[in-house]
Short mmCIF file of C-alpha atoms in Angstrom, two decimals:
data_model
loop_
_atom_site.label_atom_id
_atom_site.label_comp_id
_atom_site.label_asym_id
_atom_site.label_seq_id
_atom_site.Cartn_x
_atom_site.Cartn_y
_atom_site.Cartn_z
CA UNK A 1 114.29 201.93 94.08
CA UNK A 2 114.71 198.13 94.76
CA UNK A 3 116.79 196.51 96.79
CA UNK A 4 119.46 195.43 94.69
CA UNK A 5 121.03 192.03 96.66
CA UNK A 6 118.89 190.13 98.59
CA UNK A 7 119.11 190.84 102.42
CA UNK A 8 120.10 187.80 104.47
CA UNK A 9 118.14 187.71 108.00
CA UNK A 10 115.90 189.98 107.52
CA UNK A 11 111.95 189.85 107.13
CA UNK A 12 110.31 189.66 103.95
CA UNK A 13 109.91 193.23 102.32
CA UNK A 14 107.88 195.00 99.94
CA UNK A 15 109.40 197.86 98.31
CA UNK A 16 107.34 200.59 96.86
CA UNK A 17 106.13 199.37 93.53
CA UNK A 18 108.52 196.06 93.61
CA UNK A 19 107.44 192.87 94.81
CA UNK A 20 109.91 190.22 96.22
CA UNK A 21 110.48 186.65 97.00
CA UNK A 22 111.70 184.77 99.79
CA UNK A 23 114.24 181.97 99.11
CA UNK A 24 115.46 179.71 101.70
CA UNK A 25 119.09 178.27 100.79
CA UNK A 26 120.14 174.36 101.70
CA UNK A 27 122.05 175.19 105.07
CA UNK A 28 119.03 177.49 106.07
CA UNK A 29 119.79 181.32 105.51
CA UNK A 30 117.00 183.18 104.05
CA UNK A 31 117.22 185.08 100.86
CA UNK A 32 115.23 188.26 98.68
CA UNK A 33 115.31 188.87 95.50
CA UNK A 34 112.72 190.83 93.45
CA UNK A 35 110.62 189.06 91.43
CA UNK A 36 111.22 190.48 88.21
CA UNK A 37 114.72 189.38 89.16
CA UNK A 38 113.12 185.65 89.92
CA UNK A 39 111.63 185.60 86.57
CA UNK A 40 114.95 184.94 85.32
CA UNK A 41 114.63 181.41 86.49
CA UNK A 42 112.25 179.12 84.96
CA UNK A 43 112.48 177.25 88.01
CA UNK A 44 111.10 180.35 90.25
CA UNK A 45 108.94 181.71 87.41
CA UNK A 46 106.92 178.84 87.05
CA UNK A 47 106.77 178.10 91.28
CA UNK A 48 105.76 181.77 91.20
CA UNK A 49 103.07 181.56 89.01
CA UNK A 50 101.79 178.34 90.94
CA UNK A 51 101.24 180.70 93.92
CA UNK A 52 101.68 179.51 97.40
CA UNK A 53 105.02 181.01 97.70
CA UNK A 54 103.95 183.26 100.97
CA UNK A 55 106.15 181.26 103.44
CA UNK A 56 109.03 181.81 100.84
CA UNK A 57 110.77 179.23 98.81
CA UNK A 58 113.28 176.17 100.02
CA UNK A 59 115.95 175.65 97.86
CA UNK A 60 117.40 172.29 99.91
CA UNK A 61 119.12 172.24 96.42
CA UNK A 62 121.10 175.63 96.83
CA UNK A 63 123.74 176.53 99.35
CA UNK A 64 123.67 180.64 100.60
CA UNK A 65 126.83 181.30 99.03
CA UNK A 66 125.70 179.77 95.98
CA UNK A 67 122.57 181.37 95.84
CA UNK A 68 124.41 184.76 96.95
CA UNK A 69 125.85 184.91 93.62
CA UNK A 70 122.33 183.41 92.01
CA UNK A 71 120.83 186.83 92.96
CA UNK A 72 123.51 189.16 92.16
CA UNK A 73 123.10 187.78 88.72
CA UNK A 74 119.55 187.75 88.47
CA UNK A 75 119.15 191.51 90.17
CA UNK A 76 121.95 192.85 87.55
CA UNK A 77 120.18 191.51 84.58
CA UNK A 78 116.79 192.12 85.20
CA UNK A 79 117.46 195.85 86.13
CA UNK A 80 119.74 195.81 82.98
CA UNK A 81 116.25 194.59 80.97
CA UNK A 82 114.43 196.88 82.52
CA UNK A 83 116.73 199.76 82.07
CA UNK A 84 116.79 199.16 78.15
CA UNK A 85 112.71 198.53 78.08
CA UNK A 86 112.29 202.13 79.42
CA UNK A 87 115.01 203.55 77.31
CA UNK A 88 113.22 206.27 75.87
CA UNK A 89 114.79 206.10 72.37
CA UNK A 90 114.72 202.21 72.24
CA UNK A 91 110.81 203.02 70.81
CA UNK A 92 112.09 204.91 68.23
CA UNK A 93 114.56 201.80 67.44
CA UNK A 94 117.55 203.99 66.83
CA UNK A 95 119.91 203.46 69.88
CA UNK A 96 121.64 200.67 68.97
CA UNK A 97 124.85 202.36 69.65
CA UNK A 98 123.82 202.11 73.52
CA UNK A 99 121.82 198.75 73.47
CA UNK A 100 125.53 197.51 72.38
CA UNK A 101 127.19 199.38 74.93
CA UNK A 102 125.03 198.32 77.22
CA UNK A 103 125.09 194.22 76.35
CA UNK A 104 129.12 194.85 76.42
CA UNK A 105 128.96 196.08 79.87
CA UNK A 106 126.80 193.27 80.66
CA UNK A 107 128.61 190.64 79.44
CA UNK A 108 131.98 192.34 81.11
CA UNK A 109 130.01 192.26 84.78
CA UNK A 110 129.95 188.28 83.87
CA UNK A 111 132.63 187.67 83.17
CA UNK A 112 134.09 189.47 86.32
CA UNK A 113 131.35 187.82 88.27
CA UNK A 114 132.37 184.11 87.25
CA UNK A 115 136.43 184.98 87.47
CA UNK A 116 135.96 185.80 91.15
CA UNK A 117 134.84 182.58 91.59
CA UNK A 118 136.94 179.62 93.14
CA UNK A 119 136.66 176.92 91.10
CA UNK A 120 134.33 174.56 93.86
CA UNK A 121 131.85 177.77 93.73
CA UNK A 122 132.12 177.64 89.97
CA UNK A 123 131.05 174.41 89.72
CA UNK A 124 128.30 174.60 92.11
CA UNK A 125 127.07 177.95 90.38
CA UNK A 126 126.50 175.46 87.43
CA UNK A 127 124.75 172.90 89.36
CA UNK A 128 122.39 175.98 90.53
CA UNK A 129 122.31 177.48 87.48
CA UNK A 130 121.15 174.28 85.47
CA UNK A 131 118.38 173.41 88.08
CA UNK A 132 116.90 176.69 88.37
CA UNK A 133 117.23 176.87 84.86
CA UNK A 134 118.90 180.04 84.27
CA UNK A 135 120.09 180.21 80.75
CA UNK A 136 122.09 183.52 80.94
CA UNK A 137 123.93 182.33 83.72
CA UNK A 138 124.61 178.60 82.64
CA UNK A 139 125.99 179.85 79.85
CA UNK A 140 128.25 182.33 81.79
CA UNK A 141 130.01 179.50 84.27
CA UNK A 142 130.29 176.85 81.53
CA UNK A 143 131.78 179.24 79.31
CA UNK A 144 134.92 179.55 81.74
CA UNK A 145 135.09 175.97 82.59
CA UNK A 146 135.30 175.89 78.99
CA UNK A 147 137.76 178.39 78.93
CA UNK A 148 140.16 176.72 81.44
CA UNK A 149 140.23 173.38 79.92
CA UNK A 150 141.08 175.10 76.09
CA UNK A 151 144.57 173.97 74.70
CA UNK A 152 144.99 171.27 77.42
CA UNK A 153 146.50 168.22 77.42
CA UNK A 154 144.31 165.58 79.07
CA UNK A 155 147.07 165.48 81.80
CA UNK A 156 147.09 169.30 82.83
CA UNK A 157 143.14 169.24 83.10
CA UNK A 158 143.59 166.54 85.64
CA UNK A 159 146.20 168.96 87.61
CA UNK A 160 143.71 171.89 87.28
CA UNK A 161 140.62 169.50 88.00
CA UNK A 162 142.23 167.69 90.48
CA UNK A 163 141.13 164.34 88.89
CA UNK A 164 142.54 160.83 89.53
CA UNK A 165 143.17 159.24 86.11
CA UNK A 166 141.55 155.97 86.64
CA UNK A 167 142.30 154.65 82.83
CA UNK A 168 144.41 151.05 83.20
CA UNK A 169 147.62 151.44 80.73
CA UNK A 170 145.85 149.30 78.27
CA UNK A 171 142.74 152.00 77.94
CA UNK A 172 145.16 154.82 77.99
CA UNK A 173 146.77 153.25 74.87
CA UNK A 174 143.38 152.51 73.10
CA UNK A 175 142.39 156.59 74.00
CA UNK A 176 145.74 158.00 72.88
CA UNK A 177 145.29 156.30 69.61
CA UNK A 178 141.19 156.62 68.99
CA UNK A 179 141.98 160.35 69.91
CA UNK A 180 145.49 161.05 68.28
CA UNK A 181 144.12 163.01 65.38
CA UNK A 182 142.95 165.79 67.74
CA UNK A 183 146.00 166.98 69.23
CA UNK A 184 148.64 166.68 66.35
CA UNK A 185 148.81 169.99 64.70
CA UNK B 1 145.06 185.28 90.04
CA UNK B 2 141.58 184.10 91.29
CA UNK B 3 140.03 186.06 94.14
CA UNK B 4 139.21 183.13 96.40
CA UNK B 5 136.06 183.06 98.52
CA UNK B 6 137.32 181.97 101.76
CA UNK B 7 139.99 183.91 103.72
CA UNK B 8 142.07 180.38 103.58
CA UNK B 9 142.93 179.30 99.76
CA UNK B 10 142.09 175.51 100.21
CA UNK B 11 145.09 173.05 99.02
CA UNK B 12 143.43 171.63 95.92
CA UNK B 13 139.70 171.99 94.67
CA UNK B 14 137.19 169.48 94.93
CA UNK B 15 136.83 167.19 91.37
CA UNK B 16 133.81 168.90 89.56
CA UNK B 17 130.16 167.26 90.65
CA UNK B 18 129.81 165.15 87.76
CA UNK B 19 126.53 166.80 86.29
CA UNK B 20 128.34 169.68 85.62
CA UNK B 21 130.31 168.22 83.13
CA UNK B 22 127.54 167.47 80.52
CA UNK B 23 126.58 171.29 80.84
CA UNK B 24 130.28 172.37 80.08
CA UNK B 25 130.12 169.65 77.13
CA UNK B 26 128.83 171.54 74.62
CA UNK B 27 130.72 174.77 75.25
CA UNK B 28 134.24 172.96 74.05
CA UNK B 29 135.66 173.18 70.95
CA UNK B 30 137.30 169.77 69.41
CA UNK B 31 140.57 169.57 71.11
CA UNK B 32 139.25 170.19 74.26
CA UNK B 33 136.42 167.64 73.81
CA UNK B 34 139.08 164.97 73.06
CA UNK B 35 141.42 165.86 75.88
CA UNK B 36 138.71 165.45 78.35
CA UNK B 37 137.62 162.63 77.07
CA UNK B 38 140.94 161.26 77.74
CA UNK B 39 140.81 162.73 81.54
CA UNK B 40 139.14 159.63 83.49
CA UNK B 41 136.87 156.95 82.79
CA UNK B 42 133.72 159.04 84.49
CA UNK B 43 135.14 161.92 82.26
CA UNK B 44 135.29 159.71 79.41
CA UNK B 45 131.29 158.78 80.04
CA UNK B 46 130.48 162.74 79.63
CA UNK B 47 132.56 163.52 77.38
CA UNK B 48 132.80 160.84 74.40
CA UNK B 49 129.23 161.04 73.90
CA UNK B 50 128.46 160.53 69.98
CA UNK B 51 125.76 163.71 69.70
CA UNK B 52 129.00 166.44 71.43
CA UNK B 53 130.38 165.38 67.96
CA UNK B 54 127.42 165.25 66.15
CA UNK B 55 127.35 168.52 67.47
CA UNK B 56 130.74 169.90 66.64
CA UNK B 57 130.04 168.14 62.67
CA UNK B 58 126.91 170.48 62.21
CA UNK B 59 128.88 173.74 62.75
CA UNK B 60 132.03 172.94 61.35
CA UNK B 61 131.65 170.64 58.19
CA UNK B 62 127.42 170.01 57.75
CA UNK B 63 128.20 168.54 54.53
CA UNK B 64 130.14 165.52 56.21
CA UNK B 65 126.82 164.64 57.90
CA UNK B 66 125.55 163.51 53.95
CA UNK B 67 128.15 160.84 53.93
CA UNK B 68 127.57 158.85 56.95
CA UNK B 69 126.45 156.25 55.31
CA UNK B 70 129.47 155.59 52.53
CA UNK B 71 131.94 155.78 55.86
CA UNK B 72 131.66 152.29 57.11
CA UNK B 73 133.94 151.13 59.69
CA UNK B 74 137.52 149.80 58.42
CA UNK B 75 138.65 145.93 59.02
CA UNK B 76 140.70 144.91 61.65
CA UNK B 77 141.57 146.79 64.29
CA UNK B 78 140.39 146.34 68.07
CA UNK B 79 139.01 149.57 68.51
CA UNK B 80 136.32 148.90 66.25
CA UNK B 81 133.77 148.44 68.77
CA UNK B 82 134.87 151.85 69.94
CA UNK B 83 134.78 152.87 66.36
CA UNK B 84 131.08 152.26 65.11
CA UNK B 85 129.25 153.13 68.93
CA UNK B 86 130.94 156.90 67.47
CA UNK B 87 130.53 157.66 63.94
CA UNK B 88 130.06 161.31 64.12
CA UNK B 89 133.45 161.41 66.29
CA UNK B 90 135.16 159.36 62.95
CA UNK B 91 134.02 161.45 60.93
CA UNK B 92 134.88 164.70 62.65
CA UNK B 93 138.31 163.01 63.13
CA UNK B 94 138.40 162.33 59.19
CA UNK B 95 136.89 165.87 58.27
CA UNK B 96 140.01 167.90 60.60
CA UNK B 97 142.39 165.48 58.88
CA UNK B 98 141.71 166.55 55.65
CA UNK B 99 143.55 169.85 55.57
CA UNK B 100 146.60 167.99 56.94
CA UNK B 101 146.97 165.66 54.07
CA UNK B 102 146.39 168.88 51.45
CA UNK B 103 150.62 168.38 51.89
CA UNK B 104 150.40 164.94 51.47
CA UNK B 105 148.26 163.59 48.65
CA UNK B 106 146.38 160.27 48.33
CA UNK B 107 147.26 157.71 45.75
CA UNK B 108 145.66 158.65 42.25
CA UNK B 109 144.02 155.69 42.34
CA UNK B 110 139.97 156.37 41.92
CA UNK B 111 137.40 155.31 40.66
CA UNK B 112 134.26 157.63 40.47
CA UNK B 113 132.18 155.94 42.64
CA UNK B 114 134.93 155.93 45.51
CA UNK B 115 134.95 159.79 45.48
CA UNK B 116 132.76 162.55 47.27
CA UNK B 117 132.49 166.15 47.27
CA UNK B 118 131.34 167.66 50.61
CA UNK B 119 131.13 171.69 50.37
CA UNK B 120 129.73 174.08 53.19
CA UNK B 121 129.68 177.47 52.34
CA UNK B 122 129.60 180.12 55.59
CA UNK B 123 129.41 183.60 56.26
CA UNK B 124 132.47 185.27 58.11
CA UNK B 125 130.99 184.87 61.30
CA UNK B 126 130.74 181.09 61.17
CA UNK B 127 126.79 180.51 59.93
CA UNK B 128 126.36 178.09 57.57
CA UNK B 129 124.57 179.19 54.59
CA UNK B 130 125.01 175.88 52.64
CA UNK B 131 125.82 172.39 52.28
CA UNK B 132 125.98 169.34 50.57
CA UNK B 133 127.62 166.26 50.18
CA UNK B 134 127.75 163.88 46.33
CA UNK B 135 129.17 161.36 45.36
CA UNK B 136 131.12 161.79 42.05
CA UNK B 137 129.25 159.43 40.09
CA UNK B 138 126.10 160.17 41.14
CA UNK B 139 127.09 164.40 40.82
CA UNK B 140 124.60 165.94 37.62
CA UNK B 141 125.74 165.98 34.32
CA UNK B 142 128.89 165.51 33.28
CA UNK B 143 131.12 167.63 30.70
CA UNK B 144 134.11 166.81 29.27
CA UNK B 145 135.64 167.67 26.04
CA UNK B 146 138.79 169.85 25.42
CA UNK B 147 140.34 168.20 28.62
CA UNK B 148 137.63 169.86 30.89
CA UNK B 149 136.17 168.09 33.05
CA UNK B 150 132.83 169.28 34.81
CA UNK B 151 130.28 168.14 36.79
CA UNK B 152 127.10 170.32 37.86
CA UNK B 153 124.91 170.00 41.42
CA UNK B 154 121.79 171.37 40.76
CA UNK B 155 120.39 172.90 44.20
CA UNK B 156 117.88 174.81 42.82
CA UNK B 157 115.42 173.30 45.63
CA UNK B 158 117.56 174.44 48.55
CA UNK B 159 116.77 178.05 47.78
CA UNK B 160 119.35 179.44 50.76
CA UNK B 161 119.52 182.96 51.08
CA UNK B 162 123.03 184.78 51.19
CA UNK B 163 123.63 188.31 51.91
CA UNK B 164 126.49 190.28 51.60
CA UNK B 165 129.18 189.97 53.43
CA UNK B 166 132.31 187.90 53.57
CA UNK B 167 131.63 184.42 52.75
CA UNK B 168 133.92 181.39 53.62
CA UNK B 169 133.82 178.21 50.66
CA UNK B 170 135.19 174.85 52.53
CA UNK B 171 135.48 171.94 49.54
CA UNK B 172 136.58 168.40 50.42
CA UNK B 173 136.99 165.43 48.57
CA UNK B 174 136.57 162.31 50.30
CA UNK B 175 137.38 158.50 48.98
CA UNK B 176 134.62 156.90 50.51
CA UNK B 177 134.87 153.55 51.33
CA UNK B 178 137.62 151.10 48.92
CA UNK B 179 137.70 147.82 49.19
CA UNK B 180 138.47 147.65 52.90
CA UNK B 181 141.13 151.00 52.49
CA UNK B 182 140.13 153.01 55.01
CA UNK B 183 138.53 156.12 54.16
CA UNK B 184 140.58 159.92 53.29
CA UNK B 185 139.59 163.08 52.84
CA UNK B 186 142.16 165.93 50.82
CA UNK B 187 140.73 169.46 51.44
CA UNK B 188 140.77 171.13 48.53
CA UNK B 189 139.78 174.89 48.88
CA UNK B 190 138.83 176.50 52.34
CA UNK B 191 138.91 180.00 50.84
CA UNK B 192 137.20 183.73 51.19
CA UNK B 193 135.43 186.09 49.18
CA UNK B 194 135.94 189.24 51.14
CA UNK B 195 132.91 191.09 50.82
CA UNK B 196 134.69 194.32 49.76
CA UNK B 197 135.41 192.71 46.43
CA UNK B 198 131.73 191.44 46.09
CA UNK B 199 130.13 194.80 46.73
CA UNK B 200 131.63 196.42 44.39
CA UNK B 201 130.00 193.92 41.61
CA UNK B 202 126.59 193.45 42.36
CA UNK B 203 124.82 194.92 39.86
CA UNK B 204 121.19 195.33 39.72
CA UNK B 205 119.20 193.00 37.35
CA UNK B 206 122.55 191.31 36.62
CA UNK B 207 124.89 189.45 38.31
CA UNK B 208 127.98 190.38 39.77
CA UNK B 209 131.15 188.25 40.34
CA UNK B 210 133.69 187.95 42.92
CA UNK B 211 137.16 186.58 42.24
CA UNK B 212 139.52 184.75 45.17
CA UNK B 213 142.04 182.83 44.62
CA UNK B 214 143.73 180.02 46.58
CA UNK B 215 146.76 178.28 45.81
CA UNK B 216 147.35 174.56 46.91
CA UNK B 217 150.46 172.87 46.67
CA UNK B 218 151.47 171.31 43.55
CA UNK B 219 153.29 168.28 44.47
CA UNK B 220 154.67 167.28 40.63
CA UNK B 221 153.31 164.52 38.49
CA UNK B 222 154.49 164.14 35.28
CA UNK B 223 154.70 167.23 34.13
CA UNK B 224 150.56 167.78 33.66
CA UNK B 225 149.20 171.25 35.19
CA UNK B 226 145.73 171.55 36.51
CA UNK B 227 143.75 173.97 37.36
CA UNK B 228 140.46 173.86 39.13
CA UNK B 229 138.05 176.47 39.49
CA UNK B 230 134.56 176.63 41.41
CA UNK B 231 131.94 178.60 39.78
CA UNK B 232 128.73 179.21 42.31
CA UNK B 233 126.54 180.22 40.16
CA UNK B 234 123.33 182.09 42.06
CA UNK B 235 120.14 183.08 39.61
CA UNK B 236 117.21 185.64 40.46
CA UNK B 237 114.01 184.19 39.06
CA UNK B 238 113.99 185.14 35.58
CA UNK B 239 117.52 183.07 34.89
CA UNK B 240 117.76 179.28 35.59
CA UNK B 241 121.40 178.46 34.51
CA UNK B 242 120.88 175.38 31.98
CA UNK B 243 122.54 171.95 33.11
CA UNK B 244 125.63 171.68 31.17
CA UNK B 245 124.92 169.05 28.61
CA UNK B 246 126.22 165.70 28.67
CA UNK B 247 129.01 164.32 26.81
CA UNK B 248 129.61 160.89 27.36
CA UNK B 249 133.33 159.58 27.03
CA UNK B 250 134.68 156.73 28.23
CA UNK B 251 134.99 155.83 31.78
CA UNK B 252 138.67 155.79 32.03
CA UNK B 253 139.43 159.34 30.99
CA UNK B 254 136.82 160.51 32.82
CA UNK B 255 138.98 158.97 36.14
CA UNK B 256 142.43 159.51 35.18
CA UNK B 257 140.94 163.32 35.43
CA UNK B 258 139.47 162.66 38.46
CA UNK B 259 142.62 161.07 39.69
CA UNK B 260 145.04 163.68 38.26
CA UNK B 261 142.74 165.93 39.51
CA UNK B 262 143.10 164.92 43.26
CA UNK B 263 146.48 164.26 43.36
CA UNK B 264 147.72 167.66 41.11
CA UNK B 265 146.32 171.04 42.11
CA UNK B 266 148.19 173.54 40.99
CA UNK B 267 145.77 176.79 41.75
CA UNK B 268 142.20 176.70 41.92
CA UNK B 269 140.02 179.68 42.03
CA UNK B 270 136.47 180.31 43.50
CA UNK B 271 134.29 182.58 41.56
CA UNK B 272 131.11 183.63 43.10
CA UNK B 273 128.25 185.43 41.37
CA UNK B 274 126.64 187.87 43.09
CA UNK B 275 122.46 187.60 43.77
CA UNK B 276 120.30 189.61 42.45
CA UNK B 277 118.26 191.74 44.44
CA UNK B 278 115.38 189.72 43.09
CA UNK B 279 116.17 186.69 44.43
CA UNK B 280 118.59 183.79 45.19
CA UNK B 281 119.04 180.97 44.28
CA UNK B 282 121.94 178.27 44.38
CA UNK B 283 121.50 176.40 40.96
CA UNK B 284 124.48 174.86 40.26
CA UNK B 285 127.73 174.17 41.24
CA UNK B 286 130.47 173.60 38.47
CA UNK B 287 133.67 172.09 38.86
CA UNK B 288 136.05 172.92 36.15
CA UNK B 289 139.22 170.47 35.91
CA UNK B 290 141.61 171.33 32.68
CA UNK B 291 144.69 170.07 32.12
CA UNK B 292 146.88 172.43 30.39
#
């Protein structure tokens, strides 16, 4: 069976019948992931397919603990596609009872996967996400950004955010009026 | 609780990288797009963009999007600039403040030409099935005798398929730009057919209806009662409902209707006519007014 995390340090493997890919993070630390699990990213598919990826693939982009969690992701869902592809019933179209099951699982692995997050690797899971184009996963992390800023006031984002408000008292005026209409209720 | 990273929780995070924030953008519902707009000027650059609202238009009131023309800007005030570099945001804005002023009527005041209709019909789950925006004047053919007053949208070229289901029927009416009054908009029905009554009428080679009905408050006015009902009226191929014929009466009954209309409701009541398994079609859209 695959590896199912990449191993940090160690040489570049091929597992019976599964090939990998070496990905070198921004601070250095070397990275595998399988590649079905690299076809997940546009990014990697498409370097992939360009060939030339024998010396293994910088990332100046993508910090190791960043990238840590990049792989996790990617491993989980492509075994997860796999898993359903060889579902024996799936050709005889009539398991959707465990297709569901098995997206609700999914989408509960998420979900734990981005609340374990502090909210620095959050954001740069998002930065990652977006530039290796990794829709699944964008989708995850901006969902519970999303999540956190729901039923705020402009003022309790900041606290959460740590932001400075940098609005002069005039511009605060003009946005609590253009904006007024939103938060009466 | 949060299961930090680090063995040390650090004293406050780091401000988001500012990319980040037009990725999150699209993920926020309306309040939440306004309140960060409102965080900090950088967070004001992400987040007031005009297309988030554009955005946020399309899913929650398409039919809006016909009348961004009529909207023009209002006189005066500063913000103007602000104003017309965001029209989908005004319009959003004018859209979510329509089911507010449901409790508090505009003046009966109208003529024809100042009034839209904008109705989006969706299924339960939120997907728009149709939508359209007219302006009164301009809506088909126009009925009224016996203190009905009618007016048909034909649609039969939008040919939108609906299933069954539970359906959701949004209907606002919108005075559209008034000699420098800025513009309202009164919500007048945001109602359900639950699907469980529907099934139950389809019939094949006929047509089945569905009955809901939704009461609106009935602030008083002179005694007069109205009633408005919404009859979607969906043909297979054989059956074209007819345009109701034309009756022409003069102007000014036709908009103290309108205007008693918009400012009474006392009940209104959506029936919906079931496809048939032949086909669908949307082919009209009634609007029946009486005064009782």
């Amino acid at each position: 069976m695959a590896a199912e995390k990449g191993e940090k340090g160690a040489a570049a493997k091929e597992v019976a019948g599964e090939r990998m890919v070496t990905l070198e993070s921004s601070d250095g630390e070397e990275f595998h992931m399988s590649e079905a699990a690299a076809q997940l990213s546009t990014l990697l598919r498409h370097v992939i397919e360009g060939g030339g990826i024998d010396n293994g693939i910088p990332l100046p982009k993508v910090a190791a603990r960043t990238l840590e969690k990049v792989i996790m992701y990617c491993e989980k869902h492509a075994k997860a596609a796999a898993k359903s592809d060889s579902d024996p019933s799936a050709a005889a179209g009539s398991s959707s009872d465990n297709t569901a099951a098995a997206s609700e699982d999914l989408e509960k692995w998420d979900r734990k996967l981005v609340n374990g997050l502090s909210q620095d690797a959050l954001f740069d899971l998002i930065v990652a996400a977006d530039y290796l184009v990794i829709d699944g996963l964008l989708d995850a992390t901006c969902r519970k950004v999303a999540d956190m800023m729901k039923g705020k006031t402009p003022d309790e984002i900041r606290k959460i955010f740590n932001i400075l408000n940098d609005f002069t008292k005039e511009e605060e005026e003009e946005m609590r009026r253009e904006y007024a209409w939103a938060f009466d209720d | 609780m949060r299961e930090g990273e680090a063995t040390a929780m650090p004293a406050a995070p780091s401000p988001p990288p500012w990319v980040a924030l037009p990725l999150v953008a699209p993920f926020l519902d309306a309040a939440s797009l306004a309140a960060a707009s409102c965080v900090s000027t950088s967070w004001h650059a992400a987040f007031a963009a005009d297309y988030l609202w554009a955005r946020l238009c399309r899913s929650h009131y398409p039919a809006a999007l016909g009348l961004l023309r009529q909207l023009p800007d209002s006189d005066g005030a500063a913000s103007d600039r602000q104003c017309s570099s965001s029209p989908h945001r005004l319009l959003f804005a004018l859209f979510r403040s329509a089911s507010s002023r449901s409790r508090a009527l505009p003046s009966p005041r109208l003529a024809l030409a100042d009034v839209a209709f904008a109705v989006d019909i969706f299924t339960a789950g939120g997907k728009n099935i149709l939508s359209f925006a007219v302006s009164a004047d301009e809506a088909g053919d126009v009925k009224n005798a016996d203190g009905l007053f009618l007016f048909g949208v034909d649609l039969s070229d939008r040919n939108a398929v609906i299933g069954s289901g539970d359906w959701r029927v949004m209907w606002t009416a919108v005075r559209t730009a008034h000699r420098g009054i800025a513009p309202a908009a009164v919500l007048m029905m945001d109602a359900k057919v639950p699907a469980a009554r529907a099934a139950g009428a389809i019939r094949f080679g006929g047509r089945g209806d569905a009955g809901v009905a939704a009461r609106l408050p009935a602030p008083g006015c002179g005694g007069a009662r109205l009633e408005a009902e919404v009859v979607v009226e969906l043909t297979g191929e054989e059956k074209l409902v007819e345009k109701v014929s034309q009756l022409k009466r003069g102007s000014h009954l036709r908009e103290t209707f309108l205007a008693k209309a918009l400012s009474i409701l006392s009940e209104n009541n959506i029936r919906m006519l079931w496809p048939t398994p032949s086909g669908v079609k949307i082919s009209a859209l009634l609007t029946k007014l009486k005064v009782c």
